[in-house]
Coordinates of C-alpha atoms in Angstrom, one line a residue:
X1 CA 32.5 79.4 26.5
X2 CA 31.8 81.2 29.5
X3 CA 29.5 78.1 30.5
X4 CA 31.8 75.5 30.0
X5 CA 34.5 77.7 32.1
X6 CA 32.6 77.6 34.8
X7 CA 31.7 73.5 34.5
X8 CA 33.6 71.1 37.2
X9 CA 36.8 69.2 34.8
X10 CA 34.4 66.3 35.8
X11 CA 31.4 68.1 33.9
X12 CA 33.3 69.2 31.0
X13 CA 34.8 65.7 29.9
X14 CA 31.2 64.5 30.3
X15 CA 30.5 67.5 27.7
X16 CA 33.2 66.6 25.9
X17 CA 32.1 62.6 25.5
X18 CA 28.8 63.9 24.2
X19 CA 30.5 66.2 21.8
X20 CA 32.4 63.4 20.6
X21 CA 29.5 60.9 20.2
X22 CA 27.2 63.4 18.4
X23 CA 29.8 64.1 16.1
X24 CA 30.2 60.5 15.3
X25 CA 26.4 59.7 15.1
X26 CA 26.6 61.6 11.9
X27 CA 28.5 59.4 10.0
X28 CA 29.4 61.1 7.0
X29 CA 27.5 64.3 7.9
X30 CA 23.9 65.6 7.0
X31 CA 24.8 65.4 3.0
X32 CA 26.0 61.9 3.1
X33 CA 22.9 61.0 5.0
X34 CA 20.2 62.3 2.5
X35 CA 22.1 60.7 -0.2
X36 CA 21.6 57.1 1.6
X37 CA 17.9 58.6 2.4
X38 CA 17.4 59.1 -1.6
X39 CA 18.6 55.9 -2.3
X40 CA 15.9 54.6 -0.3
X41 CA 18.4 53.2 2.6
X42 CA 18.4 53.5 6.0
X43 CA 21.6 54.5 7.5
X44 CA 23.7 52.1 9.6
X45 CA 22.8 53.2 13.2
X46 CA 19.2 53.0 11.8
X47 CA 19.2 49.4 10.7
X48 CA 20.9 48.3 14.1
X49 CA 18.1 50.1 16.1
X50 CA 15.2 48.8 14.0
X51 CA 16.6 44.9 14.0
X52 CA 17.5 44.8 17.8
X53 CA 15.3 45.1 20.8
X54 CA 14.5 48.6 21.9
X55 CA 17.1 50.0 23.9
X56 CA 19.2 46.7 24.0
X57 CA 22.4 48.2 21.6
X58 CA 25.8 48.8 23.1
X59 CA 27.9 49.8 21.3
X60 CA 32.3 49.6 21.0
X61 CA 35.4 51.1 19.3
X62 CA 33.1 54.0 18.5
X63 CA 36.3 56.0 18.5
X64 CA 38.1 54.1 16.4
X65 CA 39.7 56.5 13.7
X66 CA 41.4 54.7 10.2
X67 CA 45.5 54.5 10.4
X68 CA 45.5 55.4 6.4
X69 CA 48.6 57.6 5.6
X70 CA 48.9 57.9 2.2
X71 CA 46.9 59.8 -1.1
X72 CA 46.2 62.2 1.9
X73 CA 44.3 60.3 3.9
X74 CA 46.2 61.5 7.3
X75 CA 43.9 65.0 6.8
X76 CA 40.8 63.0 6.5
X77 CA 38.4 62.2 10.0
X78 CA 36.3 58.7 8.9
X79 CA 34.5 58.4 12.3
X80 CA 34.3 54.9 13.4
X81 CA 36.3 54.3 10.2
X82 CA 33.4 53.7 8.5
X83 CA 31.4 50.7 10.3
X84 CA 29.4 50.2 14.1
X85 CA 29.9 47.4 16.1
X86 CA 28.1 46.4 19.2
X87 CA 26.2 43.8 20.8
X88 CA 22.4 43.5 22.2
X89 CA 19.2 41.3 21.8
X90 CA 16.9 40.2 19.7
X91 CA 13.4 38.9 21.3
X92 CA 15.4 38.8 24.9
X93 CA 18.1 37.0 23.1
X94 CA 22.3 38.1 23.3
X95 CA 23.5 38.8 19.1
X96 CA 26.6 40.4 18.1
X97 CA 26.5 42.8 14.8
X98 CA 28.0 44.6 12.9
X99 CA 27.0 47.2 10.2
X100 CA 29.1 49.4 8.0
X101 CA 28.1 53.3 7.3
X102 CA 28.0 54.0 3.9
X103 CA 27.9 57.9 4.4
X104 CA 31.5 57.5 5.7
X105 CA 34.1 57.0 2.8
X106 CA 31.5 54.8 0.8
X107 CA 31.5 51.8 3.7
X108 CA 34.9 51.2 2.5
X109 CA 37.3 48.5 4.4
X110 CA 40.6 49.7 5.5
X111 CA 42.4 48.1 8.2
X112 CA 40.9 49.6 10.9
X113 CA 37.8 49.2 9.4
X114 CA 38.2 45.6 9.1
X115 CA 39.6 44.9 12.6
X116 CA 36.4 46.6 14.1
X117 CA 35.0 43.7 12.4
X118 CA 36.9 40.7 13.6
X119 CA 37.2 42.1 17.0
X120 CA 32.8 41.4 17.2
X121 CA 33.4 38.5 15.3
X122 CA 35.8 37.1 18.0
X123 CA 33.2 38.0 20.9
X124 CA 30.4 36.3 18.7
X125 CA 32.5 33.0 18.8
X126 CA 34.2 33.5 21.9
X127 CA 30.7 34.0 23.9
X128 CA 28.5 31.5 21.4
X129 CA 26.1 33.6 19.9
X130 CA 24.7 34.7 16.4
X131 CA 26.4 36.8 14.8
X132 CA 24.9 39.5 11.8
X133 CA 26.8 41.5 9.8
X134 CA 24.9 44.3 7.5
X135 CA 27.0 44.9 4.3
X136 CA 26.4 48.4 2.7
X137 CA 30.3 48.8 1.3
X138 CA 32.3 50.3 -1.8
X139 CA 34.9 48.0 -1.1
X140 CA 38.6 47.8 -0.4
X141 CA 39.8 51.1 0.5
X142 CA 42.3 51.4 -2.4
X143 CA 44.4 54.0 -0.6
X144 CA 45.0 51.7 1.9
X145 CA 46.4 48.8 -0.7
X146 CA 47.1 45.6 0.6
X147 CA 46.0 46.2 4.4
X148 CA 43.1 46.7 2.9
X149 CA 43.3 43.1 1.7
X150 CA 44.3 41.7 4.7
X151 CA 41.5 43.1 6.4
X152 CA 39.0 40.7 4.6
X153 CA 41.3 37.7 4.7
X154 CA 41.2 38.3 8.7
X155 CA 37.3 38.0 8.5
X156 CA 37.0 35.0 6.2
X157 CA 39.5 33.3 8.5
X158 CA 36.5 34.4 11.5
X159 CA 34.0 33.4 9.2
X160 CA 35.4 29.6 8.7
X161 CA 36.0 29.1 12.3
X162 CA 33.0 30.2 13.6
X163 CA 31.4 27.9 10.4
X164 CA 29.4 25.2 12.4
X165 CA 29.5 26.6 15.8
X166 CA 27.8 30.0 15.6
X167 CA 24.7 31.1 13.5
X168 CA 26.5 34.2 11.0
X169 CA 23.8 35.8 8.9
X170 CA 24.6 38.6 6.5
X171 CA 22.5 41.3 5.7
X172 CA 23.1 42.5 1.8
X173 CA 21.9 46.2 2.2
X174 CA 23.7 48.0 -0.3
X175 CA 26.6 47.2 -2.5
X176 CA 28.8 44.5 -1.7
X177 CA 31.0 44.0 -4.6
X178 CA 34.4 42.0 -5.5
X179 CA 36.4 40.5 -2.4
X180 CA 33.9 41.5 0.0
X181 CA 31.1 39.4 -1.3
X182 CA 32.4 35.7 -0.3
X183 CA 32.3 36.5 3.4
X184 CA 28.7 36.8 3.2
X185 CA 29.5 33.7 1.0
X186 CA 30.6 31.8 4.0
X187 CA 27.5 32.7 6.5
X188 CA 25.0 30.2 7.1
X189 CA 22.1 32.7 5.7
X190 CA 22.3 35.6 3.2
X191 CA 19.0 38.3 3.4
X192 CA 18.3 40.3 0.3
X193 CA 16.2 43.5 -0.4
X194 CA 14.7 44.3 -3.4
X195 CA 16.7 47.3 -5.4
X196 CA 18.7 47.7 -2.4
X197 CA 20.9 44.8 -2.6
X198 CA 24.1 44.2 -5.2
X199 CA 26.5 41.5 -5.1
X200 CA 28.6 41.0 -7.6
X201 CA 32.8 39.9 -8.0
X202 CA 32.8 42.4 -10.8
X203 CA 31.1 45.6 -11.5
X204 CA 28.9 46.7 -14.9
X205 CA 32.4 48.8 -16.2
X206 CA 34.3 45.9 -15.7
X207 CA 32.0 43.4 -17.7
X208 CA 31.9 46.0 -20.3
X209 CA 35.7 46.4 -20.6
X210 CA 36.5 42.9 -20.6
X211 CA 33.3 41.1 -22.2
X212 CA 31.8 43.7 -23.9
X213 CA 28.9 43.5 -22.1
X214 CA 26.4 46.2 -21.0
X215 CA 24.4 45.3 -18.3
X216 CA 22.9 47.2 -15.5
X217 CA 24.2 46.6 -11.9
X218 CA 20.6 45.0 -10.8
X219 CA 21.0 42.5 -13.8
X220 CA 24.6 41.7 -12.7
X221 CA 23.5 40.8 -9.3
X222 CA 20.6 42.6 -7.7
X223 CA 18.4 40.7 -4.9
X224 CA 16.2 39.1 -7.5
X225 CA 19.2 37.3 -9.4
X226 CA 20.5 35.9 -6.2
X227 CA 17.2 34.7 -4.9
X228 CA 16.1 33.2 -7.9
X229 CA 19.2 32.3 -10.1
X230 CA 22.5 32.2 -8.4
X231 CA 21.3 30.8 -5.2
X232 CA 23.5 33.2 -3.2
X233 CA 20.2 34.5 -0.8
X234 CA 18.5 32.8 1.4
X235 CA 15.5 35.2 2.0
X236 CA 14.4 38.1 -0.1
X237 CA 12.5 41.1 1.1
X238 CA 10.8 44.1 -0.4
X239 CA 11.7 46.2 2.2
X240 CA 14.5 46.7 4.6
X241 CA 12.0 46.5 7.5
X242 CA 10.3 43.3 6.0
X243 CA 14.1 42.1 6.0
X244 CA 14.3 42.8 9.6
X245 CA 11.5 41.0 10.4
X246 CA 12.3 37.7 8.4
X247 CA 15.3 37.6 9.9
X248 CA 13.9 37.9 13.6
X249 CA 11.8 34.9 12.6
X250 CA 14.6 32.8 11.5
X251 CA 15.8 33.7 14.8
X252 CA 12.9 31.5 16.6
X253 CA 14.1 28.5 14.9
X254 CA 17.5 28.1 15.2
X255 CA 19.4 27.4 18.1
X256 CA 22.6 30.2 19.7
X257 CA 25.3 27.9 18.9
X258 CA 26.2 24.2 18.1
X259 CA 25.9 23.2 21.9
X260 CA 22.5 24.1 22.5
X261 CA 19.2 22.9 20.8
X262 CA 16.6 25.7 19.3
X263 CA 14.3 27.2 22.0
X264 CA 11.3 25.0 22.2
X265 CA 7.8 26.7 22.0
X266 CA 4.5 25.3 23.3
X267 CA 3.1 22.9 20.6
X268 CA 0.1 23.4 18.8
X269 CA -1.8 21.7 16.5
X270 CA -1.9 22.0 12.6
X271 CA -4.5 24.5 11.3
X272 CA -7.8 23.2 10.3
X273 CA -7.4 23.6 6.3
X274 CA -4.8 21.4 5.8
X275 CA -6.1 18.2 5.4
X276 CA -3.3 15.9 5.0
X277 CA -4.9 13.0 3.8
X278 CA -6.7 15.2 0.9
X279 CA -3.2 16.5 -0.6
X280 CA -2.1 14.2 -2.6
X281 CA -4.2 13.2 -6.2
X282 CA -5.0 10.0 -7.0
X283 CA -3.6 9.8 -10.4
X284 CA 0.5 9.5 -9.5
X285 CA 1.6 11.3 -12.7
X286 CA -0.8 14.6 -11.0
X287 CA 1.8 17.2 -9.7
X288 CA 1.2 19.1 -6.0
X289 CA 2.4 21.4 -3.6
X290 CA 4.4 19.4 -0.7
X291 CA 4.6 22.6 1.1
X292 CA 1.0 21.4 1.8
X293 CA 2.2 18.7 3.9
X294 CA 5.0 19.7 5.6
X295 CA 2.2 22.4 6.8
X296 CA -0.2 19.5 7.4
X297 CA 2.4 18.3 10.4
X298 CA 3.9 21.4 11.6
X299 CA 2.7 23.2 14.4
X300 CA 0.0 25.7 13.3
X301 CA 1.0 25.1 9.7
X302 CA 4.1 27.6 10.4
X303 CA 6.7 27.2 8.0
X304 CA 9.5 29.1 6.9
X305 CA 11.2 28.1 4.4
X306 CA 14.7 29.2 2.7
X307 CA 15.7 30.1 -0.9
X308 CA 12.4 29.7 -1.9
X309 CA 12.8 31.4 -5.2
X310 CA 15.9 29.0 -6.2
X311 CA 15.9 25.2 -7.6
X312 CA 12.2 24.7 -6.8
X313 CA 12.0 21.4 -7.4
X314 CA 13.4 20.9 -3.2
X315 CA 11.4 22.7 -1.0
X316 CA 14.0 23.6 2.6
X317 CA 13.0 25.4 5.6
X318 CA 12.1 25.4 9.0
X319 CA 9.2 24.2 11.3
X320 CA 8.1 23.1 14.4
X321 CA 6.6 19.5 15.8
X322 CA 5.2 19.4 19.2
X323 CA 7.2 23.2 19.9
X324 CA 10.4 21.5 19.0
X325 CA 12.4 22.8 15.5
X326 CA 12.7 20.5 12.7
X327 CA 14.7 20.9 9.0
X328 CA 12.1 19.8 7.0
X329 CA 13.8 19.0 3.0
X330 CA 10.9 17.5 0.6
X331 CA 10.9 16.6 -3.3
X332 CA 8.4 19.2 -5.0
X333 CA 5.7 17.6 -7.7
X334 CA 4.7 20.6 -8.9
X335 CA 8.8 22.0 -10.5
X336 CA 10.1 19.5 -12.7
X337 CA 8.3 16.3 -10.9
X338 CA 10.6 16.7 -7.8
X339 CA 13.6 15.6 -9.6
X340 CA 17.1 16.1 -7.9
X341 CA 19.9 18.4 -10.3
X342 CA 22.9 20.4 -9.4
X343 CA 21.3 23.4 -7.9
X344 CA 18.6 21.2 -5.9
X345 CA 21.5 19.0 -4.6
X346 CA 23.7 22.1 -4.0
X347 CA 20.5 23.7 -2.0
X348 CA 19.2 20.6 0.2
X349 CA 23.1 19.4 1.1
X350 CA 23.6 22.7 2.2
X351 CA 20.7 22.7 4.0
X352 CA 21.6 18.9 5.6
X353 CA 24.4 20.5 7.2
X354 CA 23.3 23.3 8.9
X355 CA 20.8 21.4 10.8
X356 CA 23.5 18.6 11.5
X357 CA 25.7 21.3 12.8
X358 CA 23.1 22.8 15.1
X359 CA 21.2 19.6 16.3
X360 CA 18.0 20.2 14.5
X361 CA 15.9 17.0 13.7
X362 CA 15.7 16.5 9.9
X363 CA 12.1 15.2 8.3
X364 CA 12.4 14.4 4.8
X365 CA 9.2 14.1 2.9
X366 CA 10.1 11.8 -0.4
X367 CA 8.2 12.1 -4.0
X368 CA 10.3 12.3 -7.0
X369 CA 12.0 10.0 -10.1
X370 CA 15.6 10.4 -9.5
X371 CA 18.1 12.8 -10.6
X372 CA 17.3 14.4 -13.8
X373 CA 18.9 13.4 -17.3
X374 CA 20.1 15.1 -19.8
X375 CA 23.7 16.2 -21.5
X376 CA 22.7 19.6 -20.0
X377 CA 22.9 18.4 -16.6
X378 CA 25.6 15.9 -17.5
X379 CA 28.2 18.8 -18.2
X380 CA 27.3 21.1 -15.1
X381 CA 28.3 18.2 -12.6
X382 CA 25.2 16.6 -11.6
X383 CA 27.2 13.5 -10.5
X384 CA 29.8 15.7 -8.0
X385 CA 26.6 18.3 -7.2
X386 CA 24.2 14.8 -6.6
X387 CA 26.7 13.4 -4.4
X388 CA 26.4 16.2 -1.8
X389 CA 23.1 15.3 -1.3
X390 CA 24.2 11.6 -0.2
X391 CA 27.3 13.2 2.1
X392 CA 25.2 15.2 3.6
X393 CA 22.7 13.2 4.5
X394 CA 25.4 10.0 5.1
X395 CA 27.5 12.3 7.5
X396 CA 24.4 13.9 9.3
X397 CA 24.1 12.5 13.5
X398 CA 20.5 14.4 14.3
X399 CA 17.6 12.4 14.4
X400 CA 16.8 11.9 10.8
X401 CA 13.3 10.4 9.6
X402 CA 12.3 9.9 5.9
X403 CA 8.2 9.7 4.6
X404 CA 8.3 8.2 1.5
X405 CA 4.7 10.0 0.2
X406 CA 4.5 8.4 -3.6
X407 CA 8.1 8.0 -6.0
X408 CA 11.2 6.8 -5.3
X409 CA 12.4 5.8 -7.8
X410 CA 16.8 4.8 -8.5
X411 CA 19.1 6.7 -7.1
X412 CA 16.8 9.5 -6.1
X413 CA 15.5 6.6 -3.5
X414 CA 18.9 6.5 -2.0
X415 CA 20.0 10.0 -1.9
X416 CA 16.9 11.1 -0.2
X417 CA 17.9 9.8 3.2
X418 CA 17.5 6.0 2.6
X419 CA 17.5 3.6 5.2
X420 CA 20.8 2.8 3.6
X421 CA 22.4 6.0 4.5
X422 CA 21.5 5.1 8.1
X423 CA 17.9 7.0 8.3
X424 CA 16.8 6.4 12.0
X425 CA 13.3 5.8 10.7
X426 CA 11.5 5.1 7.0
X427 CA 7.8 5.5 6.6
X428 CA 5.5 5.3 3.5
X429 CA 2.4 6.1 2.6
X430 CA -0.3 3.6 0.8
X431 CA 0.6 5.4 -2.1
X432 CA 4.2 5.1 -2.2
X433 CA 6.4 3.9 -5.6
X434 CA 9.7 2.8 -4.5
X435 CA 11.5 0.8 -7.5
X436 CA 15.1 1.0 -9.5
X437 CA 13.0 3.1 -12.1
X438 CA 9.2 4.2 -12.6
X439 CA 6.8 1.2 -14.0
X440 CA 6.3 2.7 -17.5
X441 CA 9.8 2.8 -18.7
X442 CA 10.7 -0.4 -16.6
X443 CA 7.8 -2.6 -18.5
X444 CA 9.6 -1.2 -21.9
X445 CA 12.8 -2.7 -20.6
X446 CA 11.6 -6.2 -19.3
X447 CA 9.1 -6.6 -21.6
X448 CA 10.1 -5.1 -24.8
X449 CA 9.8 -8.7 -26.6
X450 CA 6.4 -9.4 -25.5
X451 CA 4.7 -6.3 -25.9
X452 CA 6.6 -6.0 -29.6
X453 CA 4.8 -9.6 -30.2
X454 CA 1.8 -9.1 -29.4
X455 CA -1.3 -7.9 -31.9
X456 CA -2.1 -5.3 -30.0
X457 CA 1.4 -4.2 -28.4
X458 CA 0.3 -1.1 -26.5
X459 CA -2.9 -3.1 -24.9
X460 CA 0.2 -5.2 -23.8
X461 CA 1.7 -2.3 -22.3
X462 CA -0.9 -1.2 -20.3
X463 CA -0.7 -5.4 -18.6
X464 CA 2.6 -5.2 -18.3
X465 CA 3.0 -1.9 -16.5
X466 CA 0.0 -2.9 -14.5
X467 CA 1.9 -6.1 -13.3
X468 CA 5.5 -4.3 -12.9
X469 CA 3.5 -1.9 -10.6
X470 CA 1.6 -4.9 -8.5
X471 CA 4.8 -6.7 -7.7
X472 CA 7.3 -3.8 -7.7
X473 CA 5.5 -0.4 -7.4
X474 CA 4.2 -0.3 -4.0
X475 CA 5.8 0.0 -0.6
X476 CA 5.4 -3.3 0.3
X477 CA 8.3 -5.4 -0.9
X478 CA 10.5 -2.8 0.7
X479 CA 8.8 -3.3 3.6
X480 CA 9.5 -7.2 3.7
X481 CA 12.6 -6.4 3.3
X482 CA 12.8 -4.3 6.4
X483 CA 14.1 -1.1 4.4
X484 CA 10.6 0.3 5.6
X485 CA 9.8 0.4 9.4
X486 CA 5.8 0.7 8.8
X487 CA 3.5 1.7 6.0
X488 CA 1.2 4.0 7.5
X489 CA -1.9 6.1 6.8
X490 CA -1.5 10.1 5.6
X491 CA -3.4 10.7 9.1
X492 CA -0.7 9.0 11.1
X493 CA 1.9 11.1 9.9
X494 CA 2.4 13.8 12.6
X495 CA 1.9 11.6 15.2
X496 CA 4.2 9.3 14.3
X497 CA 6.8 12.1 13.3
X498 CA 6.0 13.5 16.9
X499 CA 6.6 10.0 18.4
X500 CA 10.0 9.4 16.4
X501 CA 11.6 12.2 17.5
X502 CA 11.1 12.1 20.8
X503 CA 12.4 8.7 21.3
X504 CA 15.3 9.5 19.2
X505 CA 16.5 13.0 21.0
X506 CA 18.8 11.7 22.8
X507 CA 20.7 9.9 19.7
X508 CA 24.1 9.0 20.1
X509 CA 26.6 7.8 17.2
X510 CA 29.6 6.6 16.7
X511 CA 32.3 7.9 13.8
X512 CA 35.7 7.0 12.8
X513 CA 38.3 9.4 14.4
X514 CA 39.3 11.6 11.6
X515 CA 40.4 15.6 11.2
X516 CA 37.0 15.9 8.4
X517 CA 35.7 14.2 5.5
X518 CA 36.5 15.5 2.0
X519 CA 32.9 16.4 0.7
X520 CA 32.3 16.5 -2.9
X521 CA 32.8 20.5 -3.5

């Protein structure tokens, strides 16, 4: 006391600041902070230190106190109403964020709470950069009723403006349960951690109550659900720091906003043990890993690629030709022959878009026999969740390039960036297929009478498939056709990627004035 008495009014408001900032560093205070420690979580001013560049946080409306008045909330001090905002860089690069504090009143979003939010929001948009928002909430702050509620239908509104203009990625590091899980919903990536994460619209009681139900809250929707089932992640991590790290990468390939192009790198060239020409097997029924391929043409083989635990049967990501960022989207042999279905159309229009939106080249690798069949399939939509796959690819403007590598076969041909959905270029391997259906069950149709006459009707078979797949089966009457631009050898392939995009970067095209197109939701 005596100390402070004697301080200049100059010194003792810088004390005072201190006092005030300590105070608030706590969050919740030392309790609340082991508890997040024993759930294995870091706490919020943590997280934002270990994502961004040393040093590089600022942070605002650390003062900001919750307006609550009821259920005795007026007594009650929630510093920074229970989330940090702030802005710095990650690898040199400007990002806004935003993470809430679970130690304070659960991470629960009251007005003030949620205005914190769209304030960072609005300077994400506002100065066009990425925004990344670390969910680790209880939910609606119930005493606080329906301002509670407008708080997240402010952010949504953020989150559908900035759609398209501004990378948002969300950061699932705790719970995130009922309305508070669609704005994460509405980012362009969501990043999950193993027995960390929970998403879910609904909680385990509530299952139980009204379905009967008992389930745990990891089965209801832990990280590996949404990775692997529900399609709601993007990227799935074993670790919070792992997380972190991921989502630095992803930062490498994409660009600040929708009126730049990613940061190029200095090229290099594919590593060694991908042989490209070695890949695929002879024998066309033989499955494979395409991610072989796309590695076989990106520079030094990097390539990230998203939801890689859901509808395996597309393979998405990001990688690099000549140090420029590409969306590579490629059929998958090895899952269900490559075939497209709802959650593989779902994943690759998705996909489509964001790299339309952010001027990113798309290379589409091509092997697979059409959409796949079945009453199954029938019910859950495939013709509304197959038709995404066509609008996307339809609507995109970017540089688009297709390499037909072996099938294509029906509508899958079309839908996987077709010359007639205005592909800028169309290659195929040797090897490729392309045909209304494969030459098995299209020698059943057009020669059912013959090969049912003859003595020896599968012998038949065997000609007649041989001959549908000489006159058909190949690249070659596509080609005549001018639906191909050049058949070329597995070898070729990067270099003629390499050469394609650069003499289509500065693309230009033409659409019919309209407010937006009415995709098939």
């Amino acid at each position: 006391t005596n100390q402070i008495y004697f301080m200049s009014v100059e010194d003792q408001k810088v004390l005072e600041l201190e006092q005030r900032k300590e105070k608030i560093y706590f969050g919740g205070g030392t309790k609340a902070i082991e508890k997040q420690k024993a759930m294995g979580k870091m706490t919020a001013r943590e997280r934002i230190i270990a994502l961004l560049d040393e040093g590089s946080f600022h942070e605002y409306d650390m003062f900001v106190e919750h307006d609550g008045r009821d259920f005795g909330m007026q007594d009650k001090s929630l510093p920074g109403d229970g989330v940090i905002i702030g802005t710095g860089m990650i690898c040199g690069q400007p990002i806004a964020i935003f993470a809430q504090d679970f130690t304070v009143a659960g991470g629960s979003l009251g007005f003030m709470h949620a205005r914190k939010i769209t304030k960072i929001m609005d300077y994400a948009l506002n100065m066009r950069i990425p925004l990344i928002g670390i969910n680790d909430s209880g939910g609606a702050r119930i005493q606080e009723g329906v301002n509670a509620l407008a708080g997240y239908g402010e952010i949504f509104f953020r989150n559908t403006l900035s759609s398209g203009v501004i990378p948002q990625i969300s950061v699932i590091l705790g719970p995130c349960a009922g309305g508070a899980v669609y704005s994460p919903a509405l980012t362009d990536f969501v990043f999950v951690v193993d027995n960390i994460s929970k998403m879910f619209i609904t909680g385990p009681e509530v299952v139980k109550t009204v379905l009967g139900e008992v389930v745990t809250m990891e089965e209801l929707g832990g990280a590996r659900v949404h990775s692997e089932i529900s399609g709601n992640a993007h990227f799935f991590a074993h670790s919070e720091y792992e997380c972190f790290e991921q989502i630095k990468k992803l930062l490498t390939f994409i660009p600040w906003s929708n009126e730049a192009k990613a940061k190029p790198f200095p090229s290099k060239p594919p590593r060694p043990e991908y042989k490209i020409e070695k890949i695929i097997p002879s024998d066309p029924t033989q499955p494979y890993d395409v991610r072989d391929v796309i590695r076989a043409v990106a520079d030094d083989s990097d390539f990230l690629e998203i939801q890689q635990e859901f509808a395996k049967n597309i393979v998405v990501g990001f990688g690099r030709i000549d140090g420029e960022t590409i969306g590579f989207v490629a059929n998958q042999p090895s899952v269900l022959a490559g075939v497209l279905d709802c959650d593989s159309s779902d994943k690759a229009g998705r996909f489509i878009r964001f790299c339309d939106a952010f001027n990113i080249p798309i290379v589409t690798f091509e092997d697979m026999p059409g959409y796949l069949p079945g009453v199954e399939q029938e019910y859950m939509g495939v013709i509304r969740h197959g038709a995404k796959v066509l609008y996307a690819y339809s609507e995109a403007t970017v540089p688009k390039i297709t390499v037909i590598l072996r099938k294509a076969y029906g509508g899958g041909y079309i839908a996987m960036n077709s010359r007639h959905l205005k592909a800028d270029f169309m290659f195929a391997w040797p090897t490729a297929e392309i045909a209304v259906m494969g030459p098995e069950g299209a020698a059943n149709i057009i020669f059912k009478k013959e090969i049912m006459a003859a003595e020896n009707p599968e012998e038949m078979r065997k000609i007649k498939v041989a001959e549908y797949r000489e006159k058909f089966a190949n690249p070659y009457v596509a080609a005549s056709k001018g639906y191909i631009d050049s058949v070329i050898e597995p070898e070729e392939t990067r270099k003629i990627l390499k050469h394609s995009i650069e003499v289509s970067s500065n693309k230009s095209v033409l659409t019919p004035a309209k407010k937006h197109g009415i995709p098939p939701f």
